[in-house]
Coordinates of C-alpha atoms in Angstrom, one line a residue:
M6 CA -18.2 12.2 -0.1
E7 CA -18.0 8.7 1.3
L8 CA -16.6 6.8 4.3
V9 CA -14.2 3.9 3.6
K10 CA -14.4 1.5 6.5
F11 CA -11.7 -1.2 7.6
D12 CA -10.7 -2.6 11.0
S13 CA -13.2 -0.5 12.9
I14 CA -11.7 2.7 11.2
E15 CA -13.5 5.2 9.1
L16 CA -11.7 7.5 6.6
A17 CA -13.6 10.1 4.8
V18 CA -13.0 10.1 1.0
D19 CA -14.1 12.8 -1.6
R20 CA -13.8 12.1 -5.4
F21 CA -13.8 14.4 -8.5
G22 CA -14.1 13.1 -12.1
S23 CA -14.9 9.9 -13.8
R24 CA -14.4 6.6 -11.9
Q25 CA -12.9 5.2 -15.2
D26 CA -10.1 7.8 -15.4
E27 CA -6.6 7.2 -13.9
A28 CA -6.7 7.8 -10.1
V29 CA -4.6 10.7 -8.5
L30 CA -4.6 10.3 -4.7
L31 CA -3.9 13.5 -2.7
I32 CA -2.2 13.0 0.6
A33 CA -2.4 16.1 3.0
G34 CA 0.2 17.2 5.5
G35 CA 0.3 16.7 9.3
G36 CA -2.8 17.9 11.2
Q37 CA -4.5 18.7 7.9
S38 CA -7.9 17.5 6.6
M39 CA -8.8 16.9 2.9
D40 CA -10.0 20.6 2.7
W41 CA -6.5 22.1 2.2
W42 CA -6.8 20.3 -1.2
T43 CA -9.4 22.7 -2.4
P44 CA -12.3 21.7 -4.6
D45 CA -11.2 24.3 -7.2
F46 CA -7.7 22.8 -7.3
C47 CA -9.3 19.1 -7.6
R48 CA -11.6 20.1 -10.4
M49 CA -8.8 21.7 -12.5
L50 CA -7.0 18.4 -12.6
S51 CA -10.3 16.1 -12.8
G52 CA -11.3 18.3 -15.8
Q53 CA -8.1 17.0 -17.7
G54 CA -9.1 13.4 -17.5
F55 CA -8.1 12.3 -14.0
Q56 CA -10.0 10.8 -11.2
I57 CA -9.0 13.1 -8.2
I58 CA -9.4 11.5 -4.7
R59 CA -8.6 13.4 -1.4
Y60 CA -9.3 12.1 2.1
D61 CA -9.1 13.0 5.7
H62 CA -6.3 11.5 7.8
R63 CA -7.2 9.9 11.0
D64 CA -8.1 12.5 13.5
T65 CA -9.0 15.0 10.8
G66 CA -12.3 16.0 9.2
R67 CA -15.0 13.2 9.3
S68 CA -12.4 10.4 9.7
T69 CA -12.1 8.4 13.0
S70 CA -11.0 10.5 15.8
S71 CA -8.9 9.6 18.9
T72 CA -9.0 11.4 22.4
P73 CA -6.9 14.5 22.3
G74 CA -3.3 13.6 23.5
H75 CA -3.9 9.9 23.1
P76 CA -3.8 8.8 19.3
R77 CA -4.8 5.2 18.8
Y78 CA -2.7 4.6 15.7
S79 CA 1.0 4.9 14.5
G80 CA 3.0 6.4 11.8
E81 CA 2.9 3.1 10.0
D82 CA -1.1 3.3 10.1
L83 CA -0.8 6.7 8.3
V84 CA 1.5 5.2 5.7
T85 CA -0.8 2.3 5.0
D86 CA -4.2 4.2 5.0
P87 CA -3.7 5.5 1.6
L88 CA -3.4 1.9 0.3
R89 CA -6.3 0.7 2.2
I90 CA -8.4 3.5 0.6
L91 CA -7.2 2.5 -2.9
D92 CA -7.9 -1.2 -2.0
E93 CA -11.5 -0.4 -0.8
L94 CA -12.1 1.6 -4.0
G95 CA -10.8 -1.1 -6.1
I96 CA -8.0 0.9 -7.5
A97 CA -4.7 -1.1 -8.1
S98 CA -2.4 1.8 -8.5
A99 CA -2.5 5.5 -8.8
H100 CA -0.5 8.8 -9.1
L101 CA 0.4 10.0 -5.6
I102 CA 0.6 13.7 -4.8
G103 CA 1.9 14.3 -1.2
L104 CA 2.2 17.5 0.8
S105 CA 4.8 17.9 3.7
M106 CA 3.9 14.8 5.8
G107 CA 1.8 13.5 3.0
G108 CA 5.1 13.6 0.8
G109 CA 6.9 11.5 3.4
I110 CA 4.1 9.0 3.4
A111 CA 4.2 9.0 -0.4
Q112 CA 7.9 8.5 -0.4
V113 CA 7.5 5.4 1.8
I114 CA 4.7 3.9 -0.3
A115 CA 6.6 4.5 -3.6
V116 CA 9.6 2.5 -2.0
R117 CA 7.8 -0.3 -0.2
F118 CA 4.8 -0.7 -2.6
P119 CA 6.2 0.4 -6.0
E120 CA 3.5 -1.5 -8.0
R121 CA 0.9 0.9 -6.4
V122 CA 2.6 4.1 -7.8
H123 CA 2.2 5.4 -11.4
T124 CA 4.0 8.7 -10.7
L125 CA 5.0 10.5 -7.5
T126 CA 4.6 14.3 -6.8
L127 CA 6.2 15.7 -3.6
M128 CA 5.3 19.2 -2.5
E129 CA 7.1 21.1 0.2
S130 CA 8.5 17.7 1.5
S131 CA 11.9 16.5 2.8
P132 CA 13.8 13.4 2.4
A133 CA 12.3 10.5 4.4
G134 CA 15.5 8.8 5.0
G135 CA 18.7 8.0 3.2
D136 CA 21.7 10.2 3.5
P137 CA 20.7 13.8 2.6
G138 CA 23.7 15.4 4.5
H139 CA 23.2 18.6 6.4
L140 CA 19.9 20.4 5.6
P141 CA 19.1 23.9 6.9
P142 CA 16.5 24.0 10.0
P143 CA 13.2 25.8 9.8
T144 CA 13.0 29.7 10.4
A145 CA 13.3 31.0 13.9
E146 CA 9.5 32.0 13.7
V147 CA 8.6 28.4 12.8
R148 CA 10.9 27.0 15.5
S149 CA 9.5 29.1 18.2
T150 CA 5.9 27.4 17.6
F151 CA 7.6 24.0 18.4
A152 CA 8.3 25.1 22.1
A153 CA 5.1 27.1 22.5
D154 CA 2.7 26.2 25.5
P155 CA -0.4 24.3 24.5
P156 CA -3.1 26.8 23.4
D157 CA -5.4 28.0 26.1
I158 CA -8.7 28.1 24.1
D159 CA -12.4 26.9 24.4
W160 CA -12.5 24.1 21.7
T161 CA -16.3 24.5 21.7
D162 CA -16.0 28.1 20.7
R163 CA -16.1 28.0 16.8
A164 CA -14.9 31.5 16.3
A165 CA -11.9 30.9 18.7
V166 CA -11.0 27.6 17.2
V167 CA -11.1 29.1 13.6
E168 CA -8.9 32.1 14.7
H169 CA -6.4 29.7 16.3
R170 CA -6.4 27.5 13.1
V171 CA -5.5 30.7 11.0
E172 CA -2.8 31.7 13.4
I173 CA -1.1 28.3 13.2
E174 CA -0.7 28.6 9.6
R175 CA 0.6 32.2 9.7
P176 CA 4.4 31.5 10.5
Y177 CA 4.4 29.1 7.5
G178 CA 3.8 31.8 4.8
G179 CA 6.3 32.6 2.2
S180 CA 7.9 35.8 1.1
S181 CA 4.8 36.8 -1.0
G182 CA 3.0 37.1 2.3
F183 CA 0.4 35.3 4.2
D184 CA -3.1 35.1 2.6
A185 CA -5.3 35.4 5.7
R186 CA -8.5 35.5 3.9
R187 CA -8.1 32.3 1.8
T188 CA -6.8 30.5 5.0
R189 CA -9.6 31.5 7.1
E190 CA -12.1 30.1 4.4
I191 CA -10.4 26.9 4.4
A192 CA -10.1 26.9 8.2
E193 CA -13.8 27.5 8.6
I194 CA -14.8 24.6 6.5
E195 CA -12.3 22.3 8.2
V196 CA -13.6 23.3 11.8
D197 CA -17.2 22.7 10.7
R198 CA -16.4 19.3 9.3
T199 CA -14.0 18.0 12.0
T200 CA -15.1 15.8 14.8
D201 CA -12.5 17.1 17.3
M202 CA -10.3 20.0 16.4
E203 CA -8.2 19.6 19.6
S204 CA -7.2 16.0 18.5
S205 CA -6.6 17.2 14.8
M206 CA -4.3 19.9 16.0
S207 CA -2.2 17.7 18.3
N208 CA -2.3 14.0 17.8
H209 CA -0.3 13.6 14.5
F210 CA 2.7 15.2 16.2
L211 CA 2.5 12.8 19.2
I212 CA 2.9 9.5 17.2
A213 CA 6.0 7.6 16.6
A214 CA 7.4 8.3 13.1
G215 CA 6.7 6.0 10.3
P216 CA 9.6 3.9 8.8
D217 CA 12.5 5.6 7.2
I218 CA 13.3 4.7 3.6
D219 CA 16.0 5.8 1.1
P220 CA 14.6 8.2 -1.5
A221 CA 17.2 6.8 -3.8
A222 CA 15.2 3.7 -4.0
I223 CA 12.2 5.3 -5.6
A224 CA 11.6 4.0 -9.0
A225 CA 8.5 5.9 -10.1
P226 CA 8.9 9.0 -12.1
T227 CA 8.8 11.8 -9.6
L228 CA 8.3 15.7 -9.6
V229 CA 9.4 17.8 -6.7
I230 CA 7.4 21.0 -6.3
H231 CA 9.0 23.3 -3.6
S232 CA 9.0 26.9 -2.6
T233 CA 12.2 29.1 -2.6
T234 CA 10.8 30.5 0.7
D235 CA 9.4 27.5 2.5
P236 CA 9.9 28.3 6.2
L237 CA 9.7 24.8 7.5
F238 CA 11.6 23.0 4.8
P239 CA 13.9 25.6 3.3
A240 CA 14.6 25.1 -0.4
A241 CA 17.7 22.9 0.0
H242 CA 15.3 20.2 1.3
G243 CA 13.4 20.2 -2.0
R244 CA 16.6 20.4 -4.0
T245 CA 18.4 17.5 -2.1
L246 CA 15.2 15.4 -2.4
A247 CA 15.1 15.8 -6.0
E248 CA 18.8 14.9 -6.3
M249 CA 18.4 11.7 -4.4
I250 CA 15.5 10.3 -6.4
P251 CA 16.8 8.6 -9.8
H252 CA 14.0 9.9 -12.1
C253 CA 13.1 13.2 -10.7
D254 CA 12.3 16.6 -12.1
I255 CA 12.0 19.7 -9.9
L256 CA 9.8 22.9 -10.0
M257 CA 10.8 25.7 -7.7
L258 CA 8.1 28.3 -6.9
E259 CA 8.9 31.8 -6.0
G260 CA 7.3 33.4 -2.9
T261 CA 5.0 30.7 -1.6
G262 CA 5.2 29.1 1.8
H263 CA 4.8 25.7 3.3
E264 CA 1.5 25.1 1.7
A265 CA -0.3 23.5 -1.3
P266 CA 0.3 25.7 -4.3
P267 CA -2.0 28.6 -4.1
P268 CA -4.3 29.9 -6.9
S269 CA -1.7 32.5 -7.9
Q270 CA 0.7 29.6 -8.8
W271 CA -1.9 27.3 -10.7
S272 CA -1.0 28.8 -14.1
T273 CA 2.6 27.5 -13.5
V274 CA 1.8 24.3 -11.4
I275 CA -1.2 22.7 -13.2
P276 CA 0.4 22.5 -16.8
R277 CA 3.6 21.2 -15.3
L278 CA 1.7 18.7 -13.2
L279 CA -0.5 17.5 -16.1
T280 CA 2.7 16.8 -18.2
H281 CA 4.2 14.7 -15.3
L282 CA 0.9 12.8 -14.8
R283 CA 0.5 12.0 -18.5
Q284 CA 4.1 10.6 -19.1
P285 CA 4.3 7.0 -20.1
T286 CA 5.0 4.7 -17.3
G287 CA 5.8 1.0 -17.4
P288 CA 5.6 -1.8 -15.0
V289 CA 8.0 -1.4 -12.0
G290 CA 10.6 -4.0 -11.5
S291 CA 12.7 -4.7 -8.4
L292 CA 14.2 -1.9 -6.5
G293 CA 17.4 -0.8 -8.1
E294 CA 16.7 -2.5 -11.2
A295 CA 15.4 -1.4 -14.7
P296 CA 11.6 -1.9 -15.1
S297 CA 10.8 -5.3 -16.2
S298 CA 9.7 -6.0 -19.8
D299 CA 8.1 -9.3 -19.2
S300 CA 5.9 -8.7 -16.3
S301 CA 2.6 -8.0 -18.1
W302 CA 1.2 -11.3 -16.5
L303 CA 1.1 -9.5 -13.2
D304 CA -1.3 -6.9 -14.8
D305 CA -3.3 -9.6 -16.3
I306 CA -3.7 -11.4 -13.1
R307 CA -4.7 -8.3 -11.2
R308 CA -7.2 -7.3 -13.9
D309 CA -8.8 -10.6 -14.4
Y310 CA -9.2 -11.6 -10.7
D311 CA -10.8 -8.1 -10.1
I312 CA -13.3 -8.9 -12.9
D313 CA -13.9 -12.4 -11.4
A314 CA -13.6 -11.7 -7.7
E315 CA -17.2 -12.3 -6.6
S316 CA -17.8 -15.3 -8.7
Y317 CA -14.5 -17.0 -7.7
A318 CA -15.4 -16.2 -4.1
R319 CA -18.7 -18.4 -4.7
E320 CA -16.6 -21.1 -6.4
V321 CA -14.2 -21.7 -3.6
D322 CA -16.7 -21.2 -0.7
G323 CA -16.6 -24.4 1.3
L324 CA -13.4 -25.6 -0.3
L325 CA -11.5 -26.4 2.8
E326 CA -14.6 -28.0 4.5
G327 CA -14.7 -30.5 1.7
S328 CA -11.0 -31.2 1.4
P329 CA -9.8 -33.2 4.6
H330 CA -6.3 -33.4 3.2
L331 CA -6.0 -29.7 2.7
R332 CA -7.1 -29.0 6.0
S333 CA -4.6 -31.6 7.5
S334 CA -1.9 -30.2 5.6
L335 CA -2.6 -26.7 7.1
R336 CA -2.9 -28.2 10.6
V337 CA 0.5 -29.8 10.3
F338 CA 2.0 -26.6 9.1
A339 CA 0.3 -24.8 11.9
E340 CA 1.6 -27.3 14.5
L341 CA 5.1 -26.8 13.2
I342 CA 4.9 -23.1 13.3
G343 CA 3.6 -23.4 17.0
E344 CA 0.2 -22.2 18.2
G345 CA 0.0 -18.8 19.9
T346 CA 3.9 -18.1 19.6
G347 CA 3.2 -14.8 17.8
D348 CA 5.4 -15.9 14.9
R349 CA 4.0 -14.3 11.7
V350 CA 3.0 -16.2 8.6
A351 CA 2.2 -14.8 5.2
D352 CA -0.5 -16.2 3.0
V353 CA 0.8 -15.2 -0.4
G354 CA -1.7 -15.0 -3.1
C355 CA -4.5 -15.2 -0.4
G356 CA -7.4 -14.5 -2.8
T357 CA -10.6 -14.3 -0.7
G358 CA -8.7 -15.0 2.5
Y359 CA -10.1 -18.5 3.4
V360 CA -6.7 -20.1 4.1
T361 CA -5.7 -17.0 6.1
G362 CA -8.9 -17.2 8.2
Y363 CA -8.4 -21.0 8.7
L364 CA -4.8 -20.5 9.9
N365 CA -5.9 -17.9 12.4
E366 CA -8.6 -20.1 13.8
L367 CA -5.6 -22.6 14.3
G368 CA -3.8 -20.0 16.4
V369 CA -1.4 -18.9 13.7
D370 CA -0.6 -15.1 13.4
A371 CA -1.3 -15.3 9.6
F372 CA -2.0 -12.2 7.3
G373 CA -2.9 -12.3 3.6
I374 CA -1.2 -10.7 0.5
D375 CA -2.8 -10.6 -2.9
I376 CA -2.4 -8.7 -6.0
S377 CA -6.2 -8.1 -6.6
P378 CA -7.9 -5.3 -4.7
G379 CA -11.3 -7.0 -5.6
M380 CA -10.2 -10.2 -3.9
L381 CA -8.9 -8.2 -0.8
K382 CA -12.3 -6.4 -0.5
I383 CA -14.0 -9.8 -0.1
A384 CA -11.3 -11.2 2.2
R385 CA -11.6 -8.3 4.5
H386 CA -15.3 -8.5 4.7
D387 CA -15.3 -12.4 5.1
H388 CA -12.4 -12.3 7.8
P389 CA -12.6 -8.8 9.4
S390 CA -10.2 -10.0 12.3
C391 CA -7.4 -10.7 9.8
H392 CA -4.9 -8.3 8.1
F393 CA -4.7 -8.1 4.4
E394 CA -2.5 -6.1 2.1
I395 CA -1.9 -5.5 -1.6
G396 CA 1.4 -7.0 -2.9
T397 CA 3.0 -9.3 -5.5
M398 CA 5.1 -12.3 -4.9
T399 CA 7.7 -11.0 -7.3
Q400 CA 8.4 -8.1 -4.9
L401 CA 7.1 -8.4 -1.2
S402 CA 7.3 -5.6 1.1
T403 CA 8.2 -7.6 4.1
E404 CA 11.8 -7.0 5.4
D405 CA 14.4 -9.8 5.2
A406 CA 14.2 -12.8 7.5
Q407 CA 11.1 -11.6 9.2
L408 CA 8.5 -14.4 8.9
A409 CA 8.3 -18.0 10.5
G410 CA 6.2 -19.2 7.5
I411 CA 4.7 -18.8 4.0
V412 CA 1.7 -20.5 2.6
A413 CA 1.2 -20.3 -1.2
F414 CA -1.9 -22.3 -2.0
W415 CA -2.2 -22.7 -5.6
S416 CA -1.1 -19.0 -6.0
I417 CA 1.9 -19.9 -8.2
V418 CA -0.3 -21.5 -11.0
H419 CA -0.3 -18.2 -12.9
V420 CA 3.4 -17.5 -12.5
P421 CA 5.4 -18.3 -15.7
D422 CA 8.5 -20.4 -15.4
S423 CA 10.8 -17.6 -16.1
A424 CA 9.7 -15.9 -13.0
M425 CA 9.5 -18.9 -10.7
P426 CA 13.3 -18.8 -9.6
G427 CA 12.8 -15.1 -8.6
V428 CA 9.6 -16.0 -6.6
M429 CA 11.2 -18.7 -4.7
K430 CA 14.2 -16.5 -3.8
E431 CA 11.8 -13.7 -2.7
F432 CA 10.0 -16.2 -0.5
R433 CA 13.5 -17.2 0.9
R434 CA 14.5 -13.7 1.5
I435 CA 11.5 -12.9 3.9
L436 CA 11.7 -16.1 5.7
R437 CA 14.1 -16.6 8.6
S438 CA 16.3 -19.6 8.9
E439 CA 14.4 -22.8 9.5
G440 CA 11.1 -21.0 8.4
L441 CA 8.6 -23.2 6.6
L442 CA 7.1 -22.8 3.1
L443 CA 4.0 -24.6 2.1
V444 CA 3.2 -24.5 -1.7
G445 CA 0.2 -26.1 -3.5
F446 CA -0.1 -26.3 -7.2
H447 CA -1.5 -28.1 -10.3
V448 CA 0.5 -31.2 -11.4
G449 CA 1.2 -31.8 -15.1
D450 CA 3.0 -30.3 -18.1
G451 CA 2.2 -27.2 -20.1
A452 CA -0.1 -24.4 -19.8
E453 CA -3.9 -24.0 -19.9
H454 CA -5.5 -20.7 -21.2
T455 CA -8.7 -19.4 -19.6
S456 CA -10.7 -17.0 -21.7
R457 CA -13.9 -16.9 -19.7
G458 CA -14.0 -16.6 -15.9
H459 CA -16.2 -18.1 -13.3
S460 CA -18.6 -15.2 -13.9
G461 CA -18.9 -15.9 -17.6
R462 CA -17.1 -12.5 -18.4
P463 CA -14.2 -12.5 -20.6
V464 CA -10.6 -12.9 -19.1
S465 CA -7.3 -13.8 -20.4
I466 CA -5.1 -15.8 -18.0
D467 CA -2.7 -18.7 -18.2
S468 CA -2.5 -21.5 -15.6
F469 CA 0.8 -23.6 -15.5
L470 CA 0.8 -27.3 -14.7
R471 CA 4.1 -28.6 -13.2
P472 CA 5.7 -31.9 -12.1
P473 CA 6.6 -31.7 -8.3
N474 CA 10.2 -32.3 -9.1
A475 CA 10.4 -29.1 -11.0
V476 CA 9.0 -27.1 -8.2
A477 CA 11.1 -28.9 -5.8
Q478 CA 14.2 -27.9 -7.7
W479 CA 13.3 -24.2 -7.8
M480 CA 12.9 -24.6 -4.0
R481 CA 16.3 -26.2 -3.5
D482 CA 18.0 -23.6 -5.7
A483 CA 16.5 -20.8 -3.6
G484 CA 17.8 -22.4 -0.3
F485 CA 15.2 -24.7 0.8
T486 CA 15.2 -28.3 1.9
V487 CA 12.0 -30.1 0.8
I488 CA 10.6 -32.2 3.7
S489 CA 7.4 -33.4 2.5
E490 CA 5.4 -34.1 -0.7
L491 CA 1.7 -34.9 -1.0
T492 CA 0.0 -35.8 -4.3
L493 CA -3.8 -35.2 -4.3
R494 CA -6.2 -37.1 -6.6
P495 CA -3.3 -38.8 -8.6
A496 CA -5.7 -40.7 -10.8
D497 CA -7.5 -37.5 -11.8
P498 CA -6.9 -35.7 -15.2
S499 CA -5.9 -32.7 -13.2
P500 CA -4.2 -33.8 -9.8
G501 CA -2.6 -31.4 -7.4
A502 CA 0.4 -31.5 -5.1
L503 CA 1.6 -29.9 -1.8
L504 CA 5.3 -29.5 -1.1
L505 CA 6.5 -28.5 2.5
A506 CA 10.0 -27.0 2.7
R507 CA 12.2 -25.6 5.4
A508 CA 14.6 -22.6 4.9
D509 CA 18.2 -23.6 5.0
S510 CA 20.4 -21.8 7.6
Q511 CA 22.5 -20.4 4.7
P512 CA 20.9 -20.4 1.3
T513 CA 22.8 -22.3 -1.3
A514 CA 23.1 -21.6 -5.0
V515 CA 22.1 -25.0 -6.3
R516 CA 21.6 -28.4 -4.7
T517 CA 20.4 -31.6 -6.2
G518 CA 19.0 -34.7 -4.8
P519 CA 15.7 -36.2 -4.0
A520 CA 13.1 -34.0 -2.4
S521 CA 11.4 -36.5 -0.2
I522 CA 9.6 -39.7 0.0
P523 CA 6.3 -38.7 -1.8
E524 CA 2.9 -39.7 -0.6
S525 CA -0.2 -40.1 -2.9
V526 CA -3.7 -39.7 -1.7
D527 CA -7.2 -39.7 -3.2
E528 CA -9.5 -37.0 -2.0

């Protein structure tokens, strides 16, 4: 077992199987620690060639705990915690298996971060949004627990807390009966491991819900596993969820309750689950679109920068300090955004985060986005006060018109020409009207192939050199007006350029005309 640490938060993580195998991340239900994914269940899957990862939610097990009744986190935090775990473990994407609330979390991740999800398995869950129509309520016995007074127990009395934990689960048993012995075994382990059981039993149910999504937007192959006698989410919840998701299969279990599949069901569940996990999956395209057949370059970028992350970090260390014109361009950008306004800016393709960090020093509320977990691990270490997240510029998770600015400092250099119009349109989508876009890139024509990284290890990645007028035209076509152009080291064999553009009030399809009066500087 290990502790994953970020932003003063610690999450306990347990792994089974080889680190080289495909990862399967198990997401538990509300108020549950990892212990409800039992070691025997995890080993049955890891023995079939998968790396199984289970973890403690905040306020459960050995993870960071809040004061009872006062959770210091939101539903959004519980949604992003699984991604932060994968980032810290250096895992770009995984199979997600979510139970109950964990199934809701998994649905949100699959919609907002589709590139992180190989397959999706939803156990005893319910649609996390969309239009499911009328769904039946929980049983009367379960509903009665919602209105019950807080328990009057001594939380320092282990026996009393274990008994309370067992009784909480009793109304959630299925028609086959409640397995009190097995529940007690798990409860004893959980109570002995948990920092504050009172917080664990209450705080998840006090926080604001995470964001709603439409399950119809889930692109990952999905398996719904649901009991015919689930007392919290009756069978119609599972069937409706499966109907809403485009590429979904369903397995109905007879007699179980609102719980992870018990051992009596493993002979049915495990083979079906393995078949689901082993199905071929391709790169995921935009929501509502067929998977893209030409996005293998994204996988190349992720893989090669993960390989080269530490050496790349050494290579760019001190880059801004030695480049006054790069610093001045960022200062102008920051001044135009406005210091301390609270307006958010994305550093897209942030790498090791040095631009994100510098913008924050200038008073800009900037966060970083990068495709490489290896890069983000360094960024979070070097800039602990900044926020970083996994993402790709082809499909950003930010909602429409939310940002005041975007910086893409030499991060478009690996994007092929065929993808550039879509990238610029994605930038325009998340920028509000009059928002700013600052793009840096290598100037020239053609492509350069790199077969060995800064570390000397083999990589395979293309870098594209472009004339500024070509990049400016992509910007104009996406709905930007270019307001400044700066050429760096024009006499060098490999000059650079910076284009600053403003988002039009109403994006236009195609516009032509000069971008600006260009400047040229030697640096």
